[in-house]
Short mmCIF file of C-alpha atoms (C1' of nucleotides) in Angstrom, two decimals:
data_model
loop_
_atom_site.label_atom_id
_atom_site.label_comp_id
_atom_site.label_asym_id
_atom_site.label_seq_id
_atom_site.Cartn_x
_atom_site.Cartn_y
_atom_site.Cartn_z
CA MET A 817 -0.16 0.01 0.43
CA ASP A 818 2.86 2.13 0.56
CA LYS A 819 4.79 1.55 -2.08
CA LYS A 820 1.60 2.20 -4.05
CA ASN A 821 1.41 5.54 -2.76
CA HIS A 822 5.11 5.92 -3.96
CA ILE A 823 4.14 5.03 -7.01
CA ILE A 824 1.26 7.68 -7.42
CA GLU A 825 3.26 10.33 -6.02
CA ALA A 826 5.86 10.14 -8.98
CA ALA A 827 3.33 9.49 -11.63
CA LYS A 828 1.41 12.55 -10.63
CA GLY A 829 4.53 14.19 -10.80
CA LEU A 830 5.28 13.52 -14.09
CA ILE A 831 2.25 13.20 -15.81
CA GLY A 832 1.44 16.49 -14.28
CA ARG A 833 4.69 17.97 -15.82
CA PHE A 834 4.98 16.15 -19.16
CA GLY A 835 1.43 14.80 -19.74
CA PHE A 836 -0.34 11.19 -19.58
CA LYS A 837 0.74 10.47 -23.13
CA LYS A 838 4.25 11.85 -22.77
CA THR A 839 5.21 10.16 -19.54
CA THR A 840 6.09 6.40 -20.50
CA MET A 841 6.44 3.58 -17.80
CA GLU A 842 10.31 3.25 -17.97
CA ASP A 843 9.76 7.28 -16.51
CA ILE A 844 7.30 6.35 -13.79
CA ALA A 845 9.76 3.12 -12.86
CA ARG A 846 12.87 5.26 -13.08
CA ALA A 847 11.83 8.04 -10.79
CA ALA A 848 9.87 5.82 -8.15
CA ARG A 849 13.37 4.64 -8.39
CA MET A 850 12.25 -0.01 -9.28
CA GLY A 851 11.90 -1.69 -12.80
CA LYS A 852 8.98 -1.08 -14.94
CA ALA A 853 7.98 -4.63 -14.67
CA THR A 854 7.31 -3.47 -10.64
CA LEU A 855 4.92 -1.21 -11.55
CA TYR A 856 2.60 -3.87 -12.96
CA TYR A 857 2.85 -5.66 -9.60
CA TYR A 858 0.82 -3.05 -8.33
CA PHE A 859 -1.21 -1.63 -10.96
CA LYS A 860 -2.85 -3.47 -13.51
CA SER A 861 -1.94 -0.94 -16.72
CA LYS A 862 -1.03 2.65 -17.44
CA GLU A 863 -4.58 3.73 -17.50
CA ASP A 864 -5.10 2.15 -14.31
CA ILE A 865 -2.65 4.33 -12.91
CA LEU A 866 -3.76 7.39 -14.31
CA ARG A 867 -7.67 6.12 -12.78
CA GLU A 868 -6.14 5.62 -9.65
CA ILE A 869 -4.62 9.71 -9.58
CA ILE A 870 -8.37 10.73 -10.47
CA GLU A 871 -9.91 8.82 -8.39
CA ARG A 872 -8.31 10.15 -5.31
CA GLU A 873 -8.05 13.65 -6.61
CA GLY A 874 -11.86 13.14 -6.71
CA ASN A 875 -12.67 11.83 -3.36
CA ARG A 876 -9.95 14.65 -1.83
CA LEU A 877 -12.10 17.68 -3.64
CA ARG A 878 -14.96 15.94 -2.56
CA LYS A 879 -13.79 16.34 1.33
CA LYS A 880 -12.61 19.45 1.13
CA LEU A 881 -16.33 20.26 -0.16
CA LEU A 882 -17.87 18.67 2.46
CA GLU A 883 -15.51 20.33 5.37
CA ALA A 884 -15.79 23.81 3.74
CA VAL A 885 -20.35 23.48 3.80
CA ALA A 886 -20.06 22.25 7.29
CA ASN A 887 -18.95 25.62 7.60
CA GLY A 888 -21.45 27.49 6.66
CA ARG A 889 -23.74 29.13 8.68
CA ASN A 890 -26.38 30.28 6.29
CA THR A 891 -27.13 29.61 2.81
CA ARG A 892 -25.35 32.50 1.31
CA GLU A 893 -22.53 31.37 3.53
CA LYS A 894 -22.74 27.83 2.69
CA LEU A 895 -22.63 28.63 -1.07
CA GLU A 896 -19.85 30.99 -1.11
CA LYS A 897 -17.81 28.10 0.64
CA TYR A 898 -18.45 25.93 -1.88
CA THR A 899 -17.89 27.98 -4.60
CA PHE A 900 -14.95 29.29 -3.29
CA THR A 901 -13.23 26.08 -2.52
CA ARG A 902 -14.40 24.35 -6.19
CA PHE A 903 -12.77 27.25 -7.62
CA HIS A 904 -9.84 27.14 -6.44
CA PHE A 905 -9.09 23.37 -6.38
CA LEU A 906 -9.82 23.52 -10.43
CA ARG A 907 -7.39 26.49 -11.02
CA GLU A 908 -4.67 24.00 -9.34
CA LEU A 909 -5.65 20.92 -10.82
CA GLY A 910 -6.15 23.26 -14.09
CA VAL A 911 -2.75 21.99 -15.53
CA TYR A 912 -3.27 18.72 -14.74
CA TYR A 913 -6.66 18.68 -16.31
CA ARG A 914 -5.95 20.13 -19.35
CA THR A 915 -3.43 18.00 -20.05
CA ILE A 916 -4.86 14.78 -19.98
CA LYS A 917 -7.92 16.26 -21.76
CA ASP A 918 -6.21 17.27 -24.76
CA GLU A 919 -4.35 14.39 -25.34
CA LEU A 920 -7.41 11.56 -24.72
CA TYR A 921 -9.09 12.25 -27.83
CA SER A 922 -11.11 9.54 -26.50
CA HIS A 923 -12.10 9.56 -23.55
CA LEU A 924 -11.77 7.44 -21.33
CA GLU A 925 -14.37 5.76 -19.82
CA PHE A 926 -13.11 6.03 -16.33
CA ILE A 927 -12.77 9.99 -17.00
CA GLU A 928 -16.84 9.89 -17.85
CA LYS A 929 -17.63 7.99 -15.04
CA GLU A 930 -16.21 10.11 -12.60
CA ARG A 931 -17.62 13.24 -14.31
CA LYS A 932 -21.06 11.51 -13.54
CA LYS A 933 -20.29 10.75 -10.18
CA PHE A 934 -19.04 14.67 -9.41
CA ASP A 935 -22.38 16.18 -11.51
CA ARG A 936 -24.30 14.07 -9.07
CA PHE A 937 -22.21 14.82 -5.97
CA ASP A 938 -22.32 18.51 -7.28
CA LEU A 939 -25.91 18.34 -7.65
CA ASP A 940 -26.58 16.78 -4.14
CA ILE A 941 -25.00 19.37 -2.02
CA LEU A 942 -26.43 21.99 -4.05
CA GLU A 943 -29.59 20.42 -3.14
CA LYS A 944 -28.96 19.69 0.33
CA ILE A 945 -27.86 23.70 0.85
CA LEU A 946 -30.85 24.84 -0.75
CA LYS A 947 -33.51 22.42 1.52
CA GLU A 948 -31.31 23.65 4.46
CA GLY A 949 -32.29 27.19 3.51
CA MET A 950 -35.54 26.38 2.98
CA GLU A 951 -35.99 24.84 6.53
CA ALA A 952 -34.10 27.63 7.72
CA GLY A 953 -37.45 29.59 6.18
CA GLU A 954 -35.07 31.61 3.98
CA PHE A 955 -36.89 30.96 1.01
CA LYS A 956 -39.75 28.15 -0.39
CA ILE A 957 -39.25 26.82 -3.60
CA LYS A 958 -40.63 23.70 -5.37
CA ASN A 959 -37.97 21.76 -6.82
CA PRO A 960 -34.91 22.46 -4.88
CA ARG A 961 -32.69 19.87 -7.52
CA TYR A 962 -33.76 21.41 -10.46
CA TYR A 963 -32.73 24.56 -8.95
CA ALA A 964 -29.75 23.18 -7.60
CA PHE A 965 -28.99 22.64 -11.43
CA LEU A 966 -29.74 25.76 -13.00
CA LEU A 967 -26.98 27.34 -10.12
CA LEU A 968 -24.63 24.64 -10.94
CA GLN A 969 -24.63 25.89 -14.55
CA ALA A 970 -24.76 29.44 -13.64
CA ILE A 971 -21.39 29.12 -11.61
CA ARG A 972 -20.10 26.22 -14.42
CA GLY A 973 -20.14 29.48 -16.89
CA LEU A 974 -18.13 32.00 -14.66
CA GLU A 975 -15.65 28.70 -14.16
CA PHE A 976 -15.62 27.74 -17.19
CA PRO A 977 -12.22 29.83 -18.57
CA ILE A 978 -10.41 28.28 -16.21
CA LEU A 979 -10.61 24.70 -17.45
CA THR A 980 -10.00 25.31 -20.72
CA GLY A 981 -7.18 27.88 -19.46
CA GLU A 982 -8.26 31.21 -20.58
CA ALA A 983 -8.51 33.96 -19.07
CA LEU A 984 -11.60 35.25 -17.77
CA SER A 985 -11.50 38.96 -18.84
CA PHE A 986 -13.80 42.06 -18.36
CA GLU A 987 -13.36 45.05 -20.41
CA SER A 988 -9.71 43.60 -21.36
CA ARG A 989 -8.61 43.39 -17.90
CA GLU A 990 -8.33 39.79 -15.92
CA ILE A 991 -11.03 39.46 -13.49
CA ASP A 992 -11.22 39.19 -9.66
CA LEU A 993 -12.92 35.61 -10.13
CA ASP A 994 -13.58 35.42 -6.48
CA LYS A 995 -15.28 38.97 -6.11
CA ALA A 996 -17.05 38.07 -9.42
CA LEU A 997 -18.56 34.66 -8.00
CA SER A 998 -19.51 36.48 -4.88
CA THR A 999 -22.01 39.30 -6.77
CA LEU A 1000 -22.82 36.41 -9.08
CA LEU A 1001 -23.75 34.75 -5.57
CA ASN A 1002 -26.26 37.32 -4.89
CA ILE A 1003 -27.98 37.41 -8.04
CA LEU A 1004 -28.74 34.26 -7.83
CA LEU A 1005 -29.66 34.66 -4.46
CA TYR A 1006 -31.87 37.92 -3.91
CA GLY A 1007 -32.22 38.94 -7.61
CA ILE A 1008 -30.96 42.01 -9.49
CA SER A 1009 -33.31 44.10 -8.17
CA ARG A 1010 -32.15 43.51 -4.48
CA SER A 1011 -28.58 42.32 -4.81
CA GLU A 1012 -26.85 45.29 -4.01
CA ALA A 1013 -29.54 46.14 -0.75
CA MET B 748 -21.46 41.80 -55.47
CA ASP B 749 -23.93 39.47 -57.17
CA LYS B 750 -21.23 37.18 -57.56
CA LYS B 751 -19.85 37.73 -54.29
CA ASN B 752 -23.12 36.59 -52.71
CA HIS B 753 -23.16 33.37 -55.53
CA ILE B 754 -19.86 32.26 -54.29
CA ILE B 755 -20.66 33.14 -50.38
CA GLU B 756 -23.48 30.46 -50.55
CA ALA B 757 -21.83 27.75 -53.10
CA ALA B 758 -19.06 27.69 -50.56
CA LYS B 759 -21.14 28.02 -47.36
CA GLY B 760 -23.18 24.68 -48.36
CA LEU B 761 -20.50 22.82 -48.85
CA ILE B 762 -18.08 23.96 -46.03
CA GLY B 763 -20.84 23.30 -44.04
CA ARG B 764 -21.37 19.61 -45.12
CA PHE B 765 -17.69 18.45 -45.99
CA GLY B 766 -15.75 21.39 -43.03
CA PHE B 767 -13.39 24.40 -44.15
CA LYS B 768 -10.45 21.78 -45.00
CA LYS B 769 -12.41 19.45 -46.80
CA THR B 770 -13.58 21.85 -49.45
CA THR B 771 -11.31 22.41 -51.85
CA MET B 772 -11.71 25.48 -54.24
CA GLU B 773 -12.41 23.52 -57.02
CA ASP B 774 -15.12 22.30 -55.72
CA ILE B 775 -16.15 25.63 -54.58
CA ALA B 776 -15.75 26.60 -58.23
CA ARG B 777 -17.46 23.44 -59.19
CA ALA B 778 -20.48 24.50 -57.37
CA ALA B 779 -20.88 28.31 -58.47
CA ARG B 780 -20.66 27.50 -62.05
CA MET B 781 -17.50 29.29 -62.69
CA GLY B 782 -13.57 28.78 -62.60
CA LYS B 783 -11.24 28.65 -59.35
CA ALA B 784 -8.80 31.45 -60.93
CA THR B 785 -12.42 33.31 -61.17
CA LEU B 786 -12.95 32.80 -56.91
CA TYR B 787 -9.47 34.71 -56.37
CA TYR B 788 -10.88 37.97 -58.59
CA TYR B 789 -13.33 38.31 -55.96
CA PHE B 790 -11.71 36.89 -52.52
CA LYS B 791 -8.03 36.86 -52.08
CA SER B 792 -7.71 33.60 -50.48
CA LYS B 793 -9.41 30.22 -49.05
CA GLU B 794 -9.66 31.71 -45.73
CA ASP B 795 -11.02 35.32 -47.42
CA ILE B 796 -13.87 33.21 -48.03
CA LEU B 797 -14.18 31.85 -44.81
CA ARG B 798 -13.93 35.02 -43.11
CA GLU B 799 -16.84 36.86 -45.15
CA ILE B 800 -18.85 33.73 -44.24
CA ILE B 801 -18.84 34.26 -40.55
CA GLU B 802 -18.59 37.80 -40.82
CA ARG B 803 -21.51 37.84 -42.09
CA GLU B 804 -22.85 35.72 -40.08
CA GLY B 805 -22.16 37.77 -36.77
CA ASN B 806 -24.18 40.51 -38.38
CA ARG B 807 -27.14 38.16 -39.30
CA LEU B 808 -27.60 37.31 -35.30
CA ARG B 809 -26.71 40.65 -34.18
CA LYS B 810 -29.34 41.84 -36.08
CA LYS B 811 -32.15 39.45 -35.31
CA LEU B 812 -30.68 39.96 -32.12
CA LEU B 813 -31.44 43.88 -31.65
CA GLU B 814 -34.60 43.05 -33.51
CA ALA B 815 -35.79 40.83 -30.74
CA VAL B 816 -34.56 43.45 -27.60
CA ALA B 817 -36.48 45.90 -29.66
CA ASN B 818 -40.00 43.94 -29.20
CA GLY B 819 -39.62 43.72 -25.07
CA ARG B 820 -41.63 45.34 -23.05
CA ASN B 821 -40.09 45.10 -20.35
CA THR B 822 -36.28 43.50 -18.82
CA ARG B 823 -38.23 40.12 -18.25
CA GLU B 824 -39.13 39.84 -21.66
CA LYS B 825 -35.71 42.06 -23.37
CA LEU B 826 -33.75 39.21 -21.70
CA GLU B 827 -35.94 36.65 -22.43
CA LYS B 828 -36.32 37.18 -26.48
CA TYR B 829 -32.12 37.81 -26.18
CA THR B 830 -31.59 34.18 -24.68
CA PHE B 831 -33.78 32.39 -26.94
CA THR B 832 -32.85 34.48 -29.80
CA ARG B 833 -29.35 33.62 -29.37
CA PHE B 834 -29.44 30.13 -28.30
CA HIS B 835 -31.90 28.73 -31.38
CA PHE B 836 -28.96 31.06 -33.83
CA LEU B 837 -26.10 28.96 -31.84
CA ARG B 838 -28.12 25.52 -32.39
CA GLU B 839 -28.77 26.09 -35.77
CA LEU B 840 -24.98 26.94 -35.93
CA GLY B 841 -24.11 24.44 -34.03
CA VAL B 842 -22.82 21.72 -36.89
CA TYR B 843 -20.90 24.60 -38.88
CA TYR B 844 -19.24 25.84 -35.54
CA ARG B 845 -17.80 22.89 -34.50
CA THR B 846 -16.61 21.22 -37.76
CA ILE B 847 -14.33 25.12 -38.27
CA LYS B 848 -13.22 24.63 -34.50
CA ASP B 849 -11.99 21.10 -34.84
CA GLU B 850 -10.34 21.90 -38.08
CA LEU B 851 -8.87 25.24 -37.53
CA TYR B 852 -6.38 23.72 -34.62
CA SER B 853 -4.52 26.88 -34.98
CA HIS B 854 -7.56 29.54 -34.19
CA LEU B 855 -7.32 31.87 -37.12
CA GLU B 856 -7.09 35.78 -36.22
CA PHE B 857 -10.22 36.92 -37.91
CA ILE B 858 -12.04 34.41 -36.15
CA GLU B 859 -11.25 35.78 -32.46
CA LYS B 860 -11.84 39.02 -33.81
CA GLU B 861 -15.63 38.14 -34.32
CA ARG B 862 -15.39 36.56 -30.70
CA LYS B 863 -13.94 39.34 -29.21
CA LYS B 864 -16.63 41.80 -31.43
CA PHE B 865 -19.33 39.37 -30.37
CA ASP B 866 -18.14 39.77 -26.53
CA ARG B 867 -18.45 43.42 -26.64
CA PHE B 868 -22.15 43.30 -28.45
CA ASP B 869 -23.42 41.04 -26.36
CA LEU B 870 -22.29 43.28 -23.37
CA ASP B 871 -23.34 46.31 -24.45
CA ILE B 872 -26.95 44.62 -25.57
CA LEU B 873 -26.84 43.55 -21.90
CA GLU B 874 -25.87 46.69 -20.21
CA LYS B 875 -28.15 48.04 -22.26
CA ILE B 876 -31.75 46.15 -21.03
CA LEU B 877 -30.21 46.55 -17.63
CA LYS B 878 -29.61 50.55 -18.24
CA GLU B 879 -33.33 50.69 -19.43
CA GLY B 880 -34.66 48.61 -16.62
CA MET B 881 -33.06 51.16 -14.19
CA GLU B 882 -34.72 54.07 -15.67
CA ALA B 883 -38.13 52.11 -16.20
CA GLY B 884 -37.32 51.69 -12.15
CA GLU B 885 -37.26 47.86 -11.90
CA PHE B 886 -34.17 48.06 -10.32
CA LYS B 887 -31.14 50.14 -8.88
CA ILE B 888 -27.36 48.44 -9.36
CA LYS B 889 -24.61 50.33 -9.85
CA ASN B 890 -22.30 48.93 -12.23
CA PRO B 891 -24.80 47.48 -14.85
CA ARG B 892 -21.93 47.16 -17.17
CA TYR B 893 -20.39 44.34 -14.72
CA TYR B 894 -23.90 42.54 -13.98
CA ALA B 895 -24.08 42.73 -17.45
CA PHE B 896 -21.02 40.57 -17.72
CA LEU B 897 -21.76 38.41 -14.59
CA LEU B 898 -25.55 37.72 -16.48
CA LEU B 899 -23.92 36.78 -19.75
CA GLN B 900 -21.69 34.03 -18.39
CA ALA B 901 -24.59 32.55 -15.87
CA ILE B 902 -26.32 32.24 -19.52
CA ARG B 903 -23.55 30.94 -21.10
CA GLY B 904 -23.20 27.97 -18.40
CA LEU B 905 -26.42 26.52 -19.70
CA GLU B 906 -25.94 27.61 -23.76
CA PHE B 907 -22.17 26.29 -23.62
CA PRO B 908 -23.09 22.24 -23.83
CA ILE B 909 -24.77 23.18 -27.14
CA LEU B 910 -21.41 24.29 -28.76
CA THR B 911 -19.68 21.45 -27.74
CA GLY B 912 -22.31 19.17 -29.35
CA GLU B 913 -23.02 17.78 -25.70
CA ALA B 914 -26.54 17.52 -24.38
CA LEU B 915 -27.74 19.32 -21.86
CA SER B 916 -28.91 16.43 -19.08
CA PHE B 917 -30.66 16.83 -16.25
CA GLU B 918 -31.39 13.40 -14.08
CA SER B 919 -29.92 11.21 -16.99
CA ARG B 920 -32.93 13.10 -19.17
CA GLU B 921 -32.04 15.43 -21.91
CA ILE B 922 -33.37 18.99 -20.63
CA ASP B 923 -35.85 21.66 -21.83
CA LEU B 924 -33.11 24.74 -22.77
CA ASP B 925 -35.95 27.21 -22.85
CA LYS B 926 -37.99 26.52 -19.92
CA ALA B 927 -34.26 26.03 -18.35
CA LEU B 928 -33.55 29.32 -19.55
CA SER B 929 -36.64 31.26 -18.66
CA THR B 930 -36.48 29.93 -14.86
CA LEU B 931 -32.61 31.04 -14.86
CA LEU B 932 -33.78 34.24 -15.84
CA ASN B 933 -36.11 34.83 -13.06
CA ILE B 934 -33.44 33.32 -10.72
CA LEU B 935 -30.91 35.85 -12.18
CA LEU B 936 -33.98 39.21 -12.21
CA TYR B 937 -36.24 37.93 -8.96
CA GLY B 938 -33.78 35.74 -6.99
CA ILE B 939 -33.69 32.41 -5.72
CA SER B 940 -36.41 33.43 -2.89
CA ARG B 941 -38.73 35.34 -5.52
CA SER B 942 -38.13 33.38 -8.70
CA GLU B 943 -41.10 30.96 -7.90
CA ALA B 944 -43.50 34.23 -6.86
"C1'" DT C 249 5.10 -16.37 -0.59
"C1'" DT C 250 5.56 -12.24 -1.94
"C1'" DT C 251 8.60 -8.89 -4.38
"C1'" DT C 252 11.82 -7.45 -7.60
"C1'" DC C 253 14.33 -7.06 -11.93
"C1'" DG C 254 16.17 -7.98 -17.38
"C1'" DA C 255 15.13 -9.55 -21.22
"C1'" DC C 256 11.28 -10.62 -24.57
"C1'" DT C 257 7.07 -9.36 -27.52
"C1'" DC C 258 4.12 -7.15 -30.18
"C1'" DA C 259 1.36 -3.40 -31.76
"C1'" DA C 260 1.20 1.14 -32.32
"C1'" DA C 261 3.94 5.84 -33.26
"C1'" DA C 262 7.44 8.05 -35.77
"C1'" DA C 263 10.32 9.26 -39.51
"C1'" DC C 264 10.89 8.84 -44.02
"C1'" DC C 265 10.04 9.69 -48.95
"C1'" DA C 266 7.24 9.78 -53.38
"C1'" DA C 267 3.49 10.62 -55.48
"C1'" DA C 268 -0.85 13.36 -55.83
"C1'" DT C 269 -3.58 17.27 -54.45
"C1'" DT C 270 -4.71 22.07 -54.10
"C1'" DA C 271 -4.23 27.06 -52.89
"C1'" DG C 272 -2.94 30.54 -55.52
"C1'" DT C 273 -0.07 32.82 -60.09
"C1'" DC C 274 -0.19 33.95 -64.56
"C1'" DT C 275 -1.58 35.54 -69.46
"C1'" DA C 276 -4.20 35.85 -72.79
"C1'" DA C 277 -9.02 36.10 -74.57
"C1'" DA C 278 -13.56 36.95 -74.28
"C1'" DT D 771 -14.03 44.10 -66.32
"C1'" DT D 772 -14.55 39.35 -66.04
"C1'" DT D 773 -13.00 34.51 -67.11
"C1'" DA D 774 -10.75 30.72 -68.06
"C1'" DG D 775 -6.76 27.20 -69.08
"C1'" DA D 776 -2.24 26.40 -68.09
"C1'" DC D 777 1.25 26.23 -64.41
"C1'" DT D 778 3.99 26.74 -60.29
"C1'" DA D 779 5.01 26.02 -55.09
"C1'" DA D 780 3.84 24.31 -51.33
"C1'" DT D 781 1.07 20.95 -48.62
"C1'" DT D 782 -1.18 16.52 -47.77
"C1'" DT D 783 -1.26 11.61 -48.42
"C1'" DG D 784 -0.42 6.91 -48.78
"C1'" DG D 785 2.58 3.98 -48.55
"C1'" DT D 786 6.82 1.35 -46.05
"C1'" DT D 787 10.33 0.73 -42.91
"C1'" DT D 788 11.81 2.20 -37.97
"C1'" DT D 789 12.04 3.22 -32.98
"C1'" DT D 790 9.44 3.25 -28.81
"C1'" DG D 791 7.22 2.02 -25.13
"C1'" DA D 792 3.23 -0.88 -22.61
"C1'" DG D 793 3.17 -5.31 -20.99
"C1'" DT D 794 4.76 -10.44 -20.57
"C1'" DC D 795 7.37 -13.75 -18.55
"C1'" DG D 796 10.56 -16.78 -16.19
"C1'" DA D 797 14.08 -16.43 -13.25
"C1'" DA D 798 16.04 -14.94 -8.65
"C1'" DA D 799 15.85 -11.96 -4.23
"C1'" DA D 800 13.66 -11.26 0.04
#
DNA sequence: TTTTCGACTCAAAAACCAAATTAGTCTAAA
DNA sequence: TTTAGACTAATTTGGTTTTTGAGTCGAAAA
């Protein structure tokens, strides 16, 4: 298990720097100071190593998100902590995500699977936040899961440029994303009319 | 000028069906029933034909959008007409856009230019809608252009899947985008709390 | 028994080259 | 002013060889 971690760490570094295709099994073996065949004792394929890395990163982010949300006192705070956490994690992972995305023309099924898992998680957590808001009497909506979905897409509209590596710019200045996110939350919660009240 | 239109139409059909690279100048010449050299009398290069097509489509969309918005009686209606028009145009153009995007690994500068032109246009029109809303006493915000920007990004979050060709799905059912867009506008205008009032 | 490795295979990718296409030009004629 | 046929130079294609790298195996070390 400890060895497995060791391999994962080595692989993560290399893949992050050079991309998945450019990183060879020999490279990983060398970085982990062991023979190539040994890797196959712990992992059944090169793809399997990537699968594990992605799975772990996913779990790490989910854990972070749950912790972040737990600390919020009301809907506003929870949403803010949620989006910020998500956001900084994505930024941190950005390069990684992109190199992999670019290389894997053919999207691997486990990446697709992880993406779906995350979609569900996002919806679950947002739905929960909305339901708690309703219980606290903050507002009343009929279909919280549908609302969660719309919120999620709206938020993604802002974070999308990060994933593609473009800068989000407004009036040709690069934008402060935390601030933008915060204002967007205000709009979503209170509406344009009341968002500055 | 009429000949130019004729060429553009021929080219548009072919490029739409087979993509930009697969369509040869001879193909276009044949479809327009003229010699290849004639094309070069009207256009300085193959790229130049594409440039003109894109520019024209852009103008057509902008015109449609202006018309749509002009018919709205209040902010809500204007935004709805705006987003719906945008949206259906994008869907119609989807295939076109995608084949070109896929082929032009290297993004051409005139496409980038058109994209920027559109960004500005979007901001301008949304800002105008918001300002008119303020004048009508519907709401009061400090920085309408910044708000226009946030609105735009939020809306893009919903329409993005169209551009990439994915279906936007919620709970594994494909979603009615007009309806989703409409609800999102409610949220943006009135806030979650009041969006169902 | 569990773990590691060097040496091997084979499928896929890179490198290479020749042949064919095709964007763009030119000259001349309608 | 507009059109076209013949031409060129650059790019793309298709087919071949070479190299690389994922994955296996059997033996040895721990």
